[in-house]
């Protein structure tokens, strides 16, 4: 099945108005409604003509007026691929998890949550994956405010040289 | 009786089989000649560090090629790579687990001052000297094995010049920079 057929079949399933193709992309790309993502993904994986058994990547994008989640799918059997995009509100980005459909989504969704603050409903273990658990904010948001310090160590680039903590440590060693 | 000056050990050789020196000088010589580094790396600098230890550059020639898997057995921590805030706490714990006397080499731009992450790296510590006292800074991105070896030789010099056994080189305010 060619990529064009895949696009047409998805449009036939969710409605031509709902699934908007994006033109001039490297891979065929469709913008689909956020509410339909779970049932659509389940069908894309289970349908024998689709057979998208591989979630290559799940990423987030901050477009300032919206948050996008991008799914790159690939079928090993048919060797075809498709890109799905959903648009979420910037204030409360929330979408159903697909981690039970593709195991690969588990950590990808945790990463998107960590860096963009996107909530994946139904994820079995939605916590930060890269940053420390007590980190504040989601750094890949365009309006992210840089922290000034973390656990007493300066994050600011205006700081250079040893912190007071290290100087204390040096003094302790002299006494030994 | 014939007497010979042995500069490396600051001692005197008397005749065939007698050698006189101070314990300070003897321990300093032993320490400088057997620096055991802690085997851990954080980024691409670690690849250069591994190359330094491997046969082509052979760090063993300086007595510093015995990389230890446990901080309890290590004298030297080579911070080879980017220190993030999350990793920084682990680095500090490893340093604290090492027995005295202990030394730190900040290898490469990241460990020295944040490197390419200096301005926009919200997650990168602007130098490992924010959390542990650094003895020698080796610049480079990453430094070549020769530069790391020079850093280790600088550290050996520093250990040999230590004032006495009761104070550590780490507490010496003088910081050594390797010029590349």
mmCIF file of C-alpha atoms in Angstrom:
data_model
loop_
_atom_site.group_PDB
_atom_site.id
_atom_site.type_symbol
_atom_site.label_atom_id
_atom_site.label_comp_id
_atom_site.label_asym_id
_atom_site.label_seq_id
_atom_site.Cartn_x
_atom_site.Cartn_y
_atom_site.Cartn_z
ATOM 1 C CA UNK A 1 0.000 0.000 0.000
ATOM 2 C CA UNK A 2 1.459 3.327 -1.030
ATOM 3 C CA UNK A 3 1.672 6.268 1.340
ATOM 4 C CA UNK A 4 -1.089 8.033 -0.548
ATOM 5 C CA UNK A 5 -3.434 5.115 0.065
ATOM 6 C CA UNK A 6 -2.571 5.162 3.756
ATOM 7 C CA UNK A 7 -3.489 8.846 3.929
ATOM 8 C CA UNK A 8 -6.711 8.253 2.026
ATOM 9 C CA UNK A 9 -7.716 5.354 4.236
ATOM 10 C CA UNK A 10 -7.091 7.305 7.422
ATOM 11 C CA UNK A 11 -9.143 10.167 6.015
ATOM 12 C CA UNK A 12 -11.914 7.745 5.126
ATOM 13 C CA UNK A 13 -11.875 6.520 8.709
ATOM 14 C CA UNK A 14 -11.802 9.754 10.715
ATOM 15 C CA UNK A 15 -13.339 12.038 8.058
ATOM 16 C CA UNK A 16 -11.660 14.150 5.392
ATOM 17 C CA UNK A 17 -12.340 17.349 7.339
ATOM 18 C CA UNK A 18 -10.893 15.978 10.565
ATOM 19 C CA UNK A 19 -7.645 14.610 9.084
ATOM 20 C CA UNK A 20 -5.882 17.460 7.336
ATOM 21 C CA UNK A 21 -2.868 16.493 5.240
ATOM 22 C CA UNK A 22 0.233 18.681 5.448
ATOM 23 C CA UNK A 23 1.818 19.025 2.036
ATOM 24 C CA UNK A 24 5.490 19.080 1.055
ATOM 25 C CA UNK A 25 6.679 16.967 3.961
ATOM 26 C CA UNK A 26 9.331 14.269 3.687
ATOM 27 C CA UNK A 27 6.813 11.715 4.959
ATOM 28 C CA UNK A 28 3.017 11.839 4.401
ATOM 29 C CA UNK A 29 1.662 13.882 7.276
ATOM 30 C CA UNK A 30 -1.808 14.190 8.732
ATOM 31 C CA UNK A 31 -3.135 16.466 11.436
ATOM 32 C CA UNK A 32 -5.746 14.465 13.327
ATOM 33 C CA UNK A 33 -8.131 15.342 16.179
ATOM 34 C CA UNK A 34 -6.637 14.751 19.638
ATOM 35 C CA UNK A 35 -9.704 12.840 20.821
ATOM 36 C CA UNK A 36 -9.372 10.169 18.142
ATOM 37 C CA UNK A 37 -5.689 9.359 18.642
ATOM 38 C CA UNK A 38 -6.115 6.188 20.724
ATOM 39 C CA UNK A 39 -8.701 4.459 18.542
ATOM 40 C CA UNK A 40 -6.860 5.581 15.401
ATOM 41 C CA UNK A 41 -3.511 4.243 16.612
ATOM 42 C CA UNK A 42 -5.044 0.954 17.714
ATOM 43 C CA UNK A 43 -6.573 0.545 14.279
ATOM 44 C CA UNK A 44 -3.344 1.555 12.494
ATOM 45 C CA UNK A 45 -1.523 -1.164 14.382
ATOM 46 C CA UNK A 46 -4.133 -3.935 14.141
ATOM 47 C CA UNK A 47 -5.419 -3.473 10.594
ATOM 48 C CA UNK A 48 -3.628 -5.929 8.317
ATOM 49 C CA UNK A 49 -3.317 -3.448 5.467
ATOM 50 C CA UNK A 50 -1.891 -0.797 7.788
ATOM 51 C CA UNK A 51 0.147 -2.922 10.217
ATOM 52 C CA UNK A 52 2.080 -0.019 11.737
ATOM 53 C CA UNK A 53 4.008 -2.139 14.202
ATOM 54 C CA UNK A 54 6.713 0.408 14.921
ATOM 55 C CA UNK A 55 6.468 3.788 16.626
ATOM 56 C CA UNK A 56 9.719 5.366 15.430
ATOM 57 C CA UNK A 57 9.416 8.574 17.402
ATOM 58 C CA UNK A 58 7.013 10.526 19.552
ATOM 59 C CA UNK A 59 7.910 14.157 20.031
ATOM 60 C CA UNK A 60 6.510 17.444 21.242
ATOM 61 C CA UNK A 61 6.683 20.884 19.646
ATOM 62 C CA UNK A 62 5.887 24.252 21.185
ATOM 63 C CA UNK A 63 4.454 26.586 18.510
ATOM 64 C CA UNK A 64 3.708 29.394 21.008
ATOM 65 C CA UNK A 65 -0.027 29.296 20.191
ATOM 66 C CA UNK A 66 -0.331 25.524 20.615
ATOM 67 C CA UNK A 67 1.524 22.381 21.633
ATOM 68 C CA UNK A 68 1.862 19.656 19.038
ATOM 69 C CA UNK A 69 2.513 15.960 19.563
ATOM 70 C CA UNK A 70 4.060 14.209 16.565
ATOM 71 C CA UNK A 71 3.927 10.443 15.970
ATOM 72 C CA UNK A 72 6.248 8.872 13.389
ATOM 73 C CA UNK A 73 4.944 5.420 12.453
ATOM 74 C CA UNK A 74 6.461 2.697 10.306
ATOM 75 C CA UNK A 75 5.273 -0.692 9.106
ATOM 76 C CA UNK A 76 7.949 -3.345 8.744
ATOM 77 C CA UNK A 77 5.581 -5.588 6.776
ATOM 78 C CA UNK A 78 4.492 -3.047 4.150
ATOM 79 C CA UNK A 79 7.477 -0.710 4.518
ATOM 80 C CA UNK A 80 5.281 2.353 4.530
ATOM 81 C CA UNK A 81 5.256 5.224 6.950
ATOM 82 C CA UNK A 82 2.995 7.991 8.178
ATOM 83 C CA UNK A 83 3.318 11.006 10.446
ATOM 84 C CA UNK A 84 0.432 11.954 12.710
ATOM 85 C CA UNK A 85 0.174 15.316 14.424
ATOM 86 C CA UNK A 86 -2.240 16.441 17.093
ATOM 87 C CA UNK A 87 -2.691 19.982 18.344
ATOM 88 C CA UNK A 88 -3.244 20.649 22.025
ATOM 89 C CA UNK A 89 -3.966 23.770 24.023
ATOM 90 C CA UNK A 90 -0.891 25.378 25.495
ATOM 91 C CA UNK A 91 -2.518 25.916 28.879
ATOM 92 C CA UNK A 92 -3.514 22.304 29.567
ATOM 93 C CA UNK A 93 -1.860 20.010 27.018
ATOM 94 C CA UNK A 94 -3.391 16.599 27.617
ATOM 95 C CA UNK A 95 -3.878 13.556 25.394
ATOM 96 C CA UNK A 96 -4.498 9.820 25.697
ATOM 97 C CA UNK A 97 -1.412 7.650 26.100
ATOM 98 C CA UNK A 98 -0.528 5.137 23.382
ATOM 99 C CA UNK A 99 2.018 3.346 25.576
ATOM 100 C CA UNK A 100 -0.107 0.191 25.748
ATOM 101 C CA UNK A 101 -0.280 0.066 21.923
ATOM 102 C CA UNK A 102 3.452 0.542 21.318
ATOM 103 C CA UNK A 103 5.774 -0.100 24.264
ATOM 104 C CA UNK A 104 8.205 2.439 22.782
ATOM 105 C CA UNK A 105 5.741 5.199 23.611
ATOM 106 C CA UNK A 106 6.268 4.707 27.339
ATOM 107 C CA UNK A 107 9.613 6.510 27.618
ATOM 108 C CA UNK A 108 8.883 8.862 24.708
ATOM 109 C CA UNK A 109 5.778 10.099 26.486
ATOM 110 C CA UNK A 110 7.709 10.510 29.713
ATOM 111 C CA UNK A 111 10.255 12.612 27.824
ATOM 112 C CA UNK A 112 7.531 14.763 26.243
ATOM 113 C CA UNK A 113 6.025 15.211 29.698
ATOM 114 C CA UNK A 114 9.413 16.057 31.194
ATOM 115 C CA UNK A 115 10.385 18.688 28.617
ATOM 116 C CA UNK A 116 6.994 20.061 27.479
ATOM 117 C CA UNK A 117 4.604 19.242 30.319
ATOM 118 C CA UNK A 118 2.233 17.266 28.113
ATOM 119 C CA UNK A 119 -0.007 15.010 30.234
ATOM 120 C CA UNK A 120 -0.571 11.566 28.749
ATOM 121 C CA UNK A 121 -3.790 10.175 30.210
ATOM 122 C CA UNK A 122 -3.584 6.488 31.063
ATOM 123 C CA UNK A 123 0.230 6.321 31.079
ATOM 124 C CA UNK A 124 1.314 3.727 33.661
ATOM 125 C CA UNK A 125 4.205 5.750 35.111
ATOM 126 C CA UNK A 126 4.178 9.374 34.001
ATOM 127 C CA UNK A 127 7.140 10.958 35.773
ATOM 128 C CA UNK A 128 10.238 12.813 34.629
ATOM 129 C CA UNK A 129 12.762 10.716 32.735
ATOM 130 C CA UNK A 130 15.745 13.031 32.120
ATOM 131 C CA UNK A 131 15.602 15.826 34.680
ATOM 132 C CA UNK A 132 15.628 15.277 38.446
ATOM 133 C CA UNK A 133 12.220 14.522 39.984
ATOM 134 C CA UNK A 134 12.121 17.812 41.876
ATOM 135 C CA UNK A 135 12.965 19.996 38.851
ATOM 136 C CA UNK A 136 10.588 22.907 38.298
ATOM 137 C CA UNK A 137 9.118 23.713 34.894
ATOM 138 C CA UNK A 138 9.411 22.144 31.466
ATOM 139 C CA UNK A 139 12.579 23.425 29.743
ATOM 140 C CA UNK A 140 11.635 23.079 26.066
ATOM 141 C CA UNK A 141 8.639 25.384 26.507
ATOM 142 C CA UNK A 142 9.377 28.667 24.744
ATOM 143 C CA UNK A 143 8.426 30.644 27.861
ATOM 144 C CA UNK A 144 10.624 28.556 30.179
ATOM 145 C CA UNK A 145 12.314 30.639 32.832
ATOM 146 C CA UNK A 146 15.887 29.563 33.585
ATOM 147 C CA UNK A 147 16.422 28.560 37.197
ATOM 148 C CA UNK A 148 18.949 30.593 39.175
ATOM 149 C CA UNK A 149 20.079 27.663 41.291
ATOM 150 C CA UNK A 150 19.494 23.976 41.857
ATOM 151 C CA UNK A 151 20.143 22.474 45.308
ATOM 152 C CA UNK A 152 22.410 25.381 46.205
ATOM 153 C CA UNK A 153 24.523 25.243 43.037
ATOM 154 C CA UNK A 154 24.166 28.189 40.674
ATOM 155 C CA UNK A 155 22.665 27.499 37.231
ATOM 156 C CA UNK A 156 23.342 31.039 36.083
ATOM 157 C CA UNK A 157 26.101 31.577 33.526
ATOM 158 C CA UNK A 158 27.114 34.800 35.279
ATOM 159 C CA UNK A 159 28.609 32.650 38.031
ATOM 160 C CA UNK A 160 32.108 31.304 37.624
ATOM 161 C CA UNK A 161 34.702 29.821 39.918
ATOM 162 C CA UNK A 162 34.267 27.694 43.009
ATOM 163 C CA UNK A 163 31.060 28.079 44.998
ATOM 164 C CA UNK A 164 31.185 28.793 48.766
ATOM 165 C CA UNK A 165 30.480 25.105 49.383
ATOM 166 C CA UNK A 166 33.769 24.090 47.785
ATOM 167 C CA UNK A 167 35.683 26.735 49.726
ATOM 168 C CA UNK A 168 34.264 25.250 52.935
ATOM 169 C CA UNK A 169 35.375 21.812 51.866
ATOM 170 C CA UNK A 170 38.917 23.089 51.266
ATOM 171 C CA UNK A 171 39.064 24.639 54.733
ATOM 172 C CA UNK A 172 37.948 21.365 56.277
ATOM 173 C CA UNK A 173 40.761 19.519 54.552
ATOM 174 C CA UNK A 174 43.384 21.887 55.914
ATOM 175 C CA UNK A 175 42.279 21.015 59.425
ATOM 176 C CA UNK A 176 42.655 17.254 58.835
ATOM 177 C CA UNK B 1 82.236 6.695 52.029
ATOM 178 C CA UNK B 2 80.783 7.731 48.668
ATOM 179 C CA UNK B 3 77.584 9.847 48.873
ATOM 180 C CA UNK B 4 75.228 10.508 45.913
ATOM 181 C CA UNK B 5 72.383 13.015 45.769
ATOM 182 C CA UNK B 6 69.054 11.455 44.589
ATOM 183 C CA UNK B 7 66.960 14.453 43.670
ATOM 184 C CA UNK B 8 63.645 12.711 43.003
ATOM 185 C CA UNK B 9 63.518 11.423 46.557
ATOM 186 C CA UNK B 10 65.368 14.385 48.053
ATOM 187 C CA UNK B 11 67.688 11.835 49.668
ATOM 188 C CA UNK B 12 71.255 10.728 49.804
ATOM 189 C CA UNK B 13 72.684 7.445 48.767
ATOM 190 C CA UNK B 14 75.491 6.270 50.984
ATOM 191 C CA UNK B 15 77.651 3.527 49.588
ATOM 192 C CA UNK B 16 76.062 0.480 47.979
ATOM 193 C CA UNK B 17 72.996 -0.271 50.036
ATOM 194 C CA UNK B 18 72.094 2.661 52.301
ATOM 195 C CA UNK B 19 69.730 5.402 51.294
ATOM 196 C CA UNK B 20 68.613 8.269 53.507
ATOM 197 C CA UNK B 21 65.520 10.383 52.983
ATOM 198 C CA UNK B 22 62.567 11.738 54.931
ATOM 199 C CA UNK B 23 59.312 9.837 55.230
ATOM 200 C CA UNK B 24 57.528 12.890 53.795
ATOM 201 C CA UNK B 25 59.572 12.776 50.636
ATOM 202 C CA UNK B 26 59.233 9.008 50.414
ATOM 203 C CA UNK B 27 55.441 9.037 50.745
ATOM 204 C CA UNK B 28 55.120 11.918 48.299
ATOM 205 C CA UNK B 29 57.214 9.985 45.780
ATOM 206 C CA UNK B 30 55.091 6.868 46.300
ATOM 207 C CA UNK B 31 51.847 8.802 45.950
ATOM 208 C CA UNK B 32 52.903 10.660 42.841
ATOM 209 C CA UNK B 33 54.098 7.433 41.238
ATOM 210 C CA UNK B 34 50.920 5.445 41.802
ATOM 211 C CA UNK B 35 47.917 7.680 41.193
ATOM 212 C CA UNK B 36 44.941 5.382 40.729
ATOM 213 C CA UNK B 37 42.138 7.116 38.852
ATOM 214 C CA UNK B 38 38.459 6.409 39.348
ATOM 215 C CA UNK B 39 37.009 4.691 36.282
ATOM 216 C CA UNK B 40 34.096 6.847 35.300
ATOM 217 C CA UNK B 41 33.315 9.136 32.409
ATOM 218 C CA UNK B 42 30.436 11.446 31.630
ATOM 219 C CA UNK B 43 30.696 12.307 27.941
ATOM 220 C CA UNK B 44 32.992 12.402 24.909
ATOM 221 C CA UNK B 45 36.023 13.360 27.054
ATOM 222 C CA UNK B 46 35.784 9.870 28.526
ATOM 223 C CA UNK B 47 36.589 8.436 25.094
ATOM 224 C CA UNK B 48 39.842 10.418 25.076
ATOM 225 C CA UNK B 49 40.493 9.327 28.651
ATOM 226 C CA UNK B 50 40.048 5.670 27.647
ATOM 227 C CA UNK B 51 42.394 6.257 24.723
ATOM 228 C CA UNK B 52 44.927 7.760 27.132
ATOM 229 C CA UNK B 53 44.813 4.596 29.198
ATOM 230 C CA UNK B 54 44.978 2.267 26.202
ATOM 231 C CA UNK B 55 48.126 0.908 24.582
ATOM 232 C CA UNK B 56 48.887 3.727 22.144
ATOM 233 C CA UNK B 57 49.299 6.396 24.824
ATOM 234 C CA UNK B 58 49.754 4.020 27.783
ATOM 235 C CA UNK B 59 49.017 5.997 30.926
ATOM 236 C CA UNK B 60 50.641 3.172 32.891
ATOM 237 C CA UNK B 61 54.018 4.695 32.064
ATOM 238 C CA UNK B 62 53.191 7.344 34.678
ATOM 239 C CA UNK B 63 51.860 4.838 37.202
ATOM 240 C CA UNK B 64 48.367 6.226 36.690
ATOM 241 C CA UNK B 65 46.829 3.550 34.503
ATOM 242 C CA UNK B 66 45.190 1.431 37.184
ATOM 243 C CA UNK B 67 41.594 2.595 36.796
ATOM 244 C CA UNK B 68 39.549 1.515 39.793
ATOM 245 C CA UNK B 69 35.894 0.604 39.718
ATOM 246 C CA UNK B 70 35.328 1.712 43.293
ATOM 247 C CA UNK B 71 35.883 5.196 44.722
ATOM 248 C CA UNK B 72 37.222 3.520 47.901
ATOM 249 C CA UNK B 73 40.323 2.465 45.975
ATOM 250 C CA UNK B 74 40.866 5.625 43.930
ATOM 251 C CA UNK B 75 43.191 8.593 44.485
ATOM 252 C CA UNK B 76 42.203 10.683 41.511
ATOM 253 C CA UNK B 77 38.877 11.634 40.018
ATOM 254 C CA UNK B 78 39.168 12.631 36.366
ATOM 255 C CA UNK B 79 35.906 14.446 35.656
ATOM 256 C CA UNK B 80 35.755 13.612 31.961
ATOM 257 C CA UNK B 81 32.684 15.211 30.451
ATOM 258 C CA UNK B 82 29.580 17.312 30.949
ATOM 259 C CA UNK B 83 28.444 17.573 34.550
ATOM 260 C CA UNK B 84 24.689 18.085 34.717
ATOM 261 C CA UNK B 85 23.001 19.190 37.909
ATOM 262 C CA UNK B 86 21.481 15.734 38.229
ATOM 263 C CA UNK B 87 24.851 14.008 37.787
ATOM 264 C CA UNK B 88 26.648 16.611 39.912
ATOM 265 C CA UNK B 89 25.176 15.183 43.089
ATOM 266 C CA UNK B 90 26.472 11.726 42.157
ATOM 267 C CA UNK B 91 29.903 13.175 41.312
ATOM 268 C CA UNK B 92 30.035 14.873 44.697
ATOM 269 C CA UNK B 93 29.054 11.650 46.456
ATOM 270 C CA UNK B 94 31.766 9.713 44.592
ATOM 271 C CA UNK B 95 34.305 12.344 45.618
ATOM 272 C CA UNK B 96 33.256 12.076 49.233
ATOM 273 C CA UNK B 97 33.590 8.282 49.102
ATOM 274 C CA UNK B 98 37.236 8.497 48.037
ATOM 275 C CA UNK B 99 39.827 8.160 50.806
ATOM 276 C CA UNK B 100 42.251 11.014 51.497
ATOM 277 C CA UNK B 101 44.567 12.137 50.002
ATOM 278 C CA UNK B 102 42.470 12.616 46.881
ATOM 279 C CA UNK B 103 42.750 14.772 43.794
ATOM 280 C CA UNK B 104 40.486 16.027 41.030
ATOM 281 C CA UNK B 105 41.283 16.793 37.415
ATOM 282 C CA UNK B 106 38.620 18.737 35.504
ATOM 283 C CA UNK B 107 39.035 17.396 31.989
ATOM 284 C CA UNK B 108 37.715 19.442 29.063
ATOM 285 C CA UNK B 109 35.647 22.585 28.648
ATOM 286 C CA UNK B 110 32.445 21.215 30.204
ATOM 287 C CA UNK B 111 33.975 20.102 33.483
ATOM 288 C CA UNK B 112 36.108 23.251 33.588
ATOM 289 C CA UNK B 113 33.336 25.810 33.112
ATOM 290 C CA UNK B 114 30.245 24.461 31.356
ATOM 291 C CA UNK B 115 31.777 24.504 27.879
ATOM 292 C CA UNK B 116 29.280 24.882 25.024
ATOM 293 C CA UNK B 117 26.447 24.692 27.578
ATOM 294 C CA UNK B 118 27.703 27.754 29.412
ATOM 295 C CA UNK B 119 24.980 30.153 28.317
ATOM 296 C CA UNK B 120 21.897 28.117 27.375
ATOM 297 C CA UNK B 121 22.461 24.876 29.257
ATOM 298 C CA UNK B 122 19.871 25.174 32.012
ATOM 299 C CA UNK B 123 20.804 21.692 33.213
ATOM 300 C CA UNK B 124 24.628 21.927 33.089
ATOM 301 C CA UNK B 125 26.813 22.923 36.009
ATOM 302 C CA UNK B 126 29.150 25.781 35.091
ATOM 303 C CA UNK B 127 32.223 23.847 36.069
ATOM 304 C CA UNK B 128 32.681 20.912 38.407
ATOM 305 C CA UNK B 129 34.571 23.237 40.758
ATOM 306 C CA UNK B 130 31.129 24.334 41.926
ATOM 307 C CA UNK B 131 30.883 21.091 43.892
ATOM 308 C CA UNK B 132 34.363 19.580 44.344
ATOM 309 C CA UNK B 133 37.817 21.196 44.752
ATOM 310 C CA UNK B 134 39.721 20.902 41.477
ATOM 311 C CA UNK B 135 43.522 20.522 41.388
ATOM 312 C CA UNK B 136 44.240 20.622 37.676
ATOM 313 C CA UNK B 137 42.178 22.022 34.821
ATOM 314 C CA UNK B 138 42.787 20.516 31.377
ATOM 315 C CA UNK B 139 41.263 22.612 28.578
ATOM 316 C CA UNK B 140 40.096 21.234 25.241
ATOM 317 C CA UNK B 141 36.911 19.974 23.641
ATOM 318 C CA UNK B 142 37.821 17.235 24.110
ATOM 319 C CA UNK B 143 41.514 17.448 25.104
ATOM 320 C CA UNK B 144 43.851 15.085 23.321
ATOM 321 C CA UNK B 145 45.406 12.258 25.346
ATOM 322 C CA UNK B 146 48.706 14.164 25.446
ATOM 323 C CA UNK B 147 46.955 17.045 27.195
ATOM 324 C CA UNK B 148 45.392 14.767 29.788
ATOM 325 C CA UNK B 149 48.799 13.185 30.345
ATOM 326 C CA UNK B 150 50.296 16.615 30.879
ATOM 327 C CA UNK B 151 47.549 17.304 33.380
ATOM 328 C CA UNK B 152 48.457 14.141 35.259
ATOM 329 C CA UNK B 153 52.149 15.080 35.172
ATOM 330 C CA UNK B 154 51.237 18.514 36.567
ATOM 331 C CA UNK B 155 49.364 16.770 39.336
ATOM 332 C CA UNK B 156 52.399 14.602 40.044
ATOM 333 C CA UNK B 157 54.505 17.754 40.316
ATOM 334 C CA UNK B 158 51.940 19.172 42.677
ATOM 335 C CA UNK B 159 51.998 16.071 44.873
ATOM 336 C CA UNK B 160 55.815 16.102 45.003
ATOM 337 C CA UNK B 161 55.735 19.748 46.089
ATOM 338 C CA UNK B 162 53.234 19.133 48.869
ATOM 339 C CA UNK B 163 54.344 20.915 52.051
ATOM 340 C CA UNK B 164 53.960 17.911 54.369
ATOM 341 C CA UNK B 165 51.981 14.730 54.909
ATOM 342 C CA UNK B 166 49.491 16.459 57.165
ATOM 343 C CA UNK B 167 48.164 18.813 54.517
ATOM 344 C CA UNK B 168 46.760 17.828 51.197
ATOM 345 C CA UNK B 169 47.501 19.287 47.827
ATOM 346 C CA UNK B 170 43.756 19.773 47.335
ATOM 347 C CA UNK B 171 43.703 22.415 50.052
ATOM 348 C CA UNK B 172 46.515 24.257 48.356
ATOM 349 C CA UNK B 173 44.956 27.405 46.921
ATOM 350 C CA UNK B 174 47.237 27.325 43.912
ATOM 351 C CA UNK B 175 45.458 25.872 40.913
ATOM 352 C CA UNK B 176 47.307 24.382 38.017
ATOM 353 C CA UNK B 177 46.235 25.104 34.475
ATOM 354 C CA UNK B 178 47.577 23.070 31.611
ATOM 355 C CA UNK B 179 48.463 25.325 28.723
ATOM 356 C CA UNK B 180 47.536 23.766 25.395
#
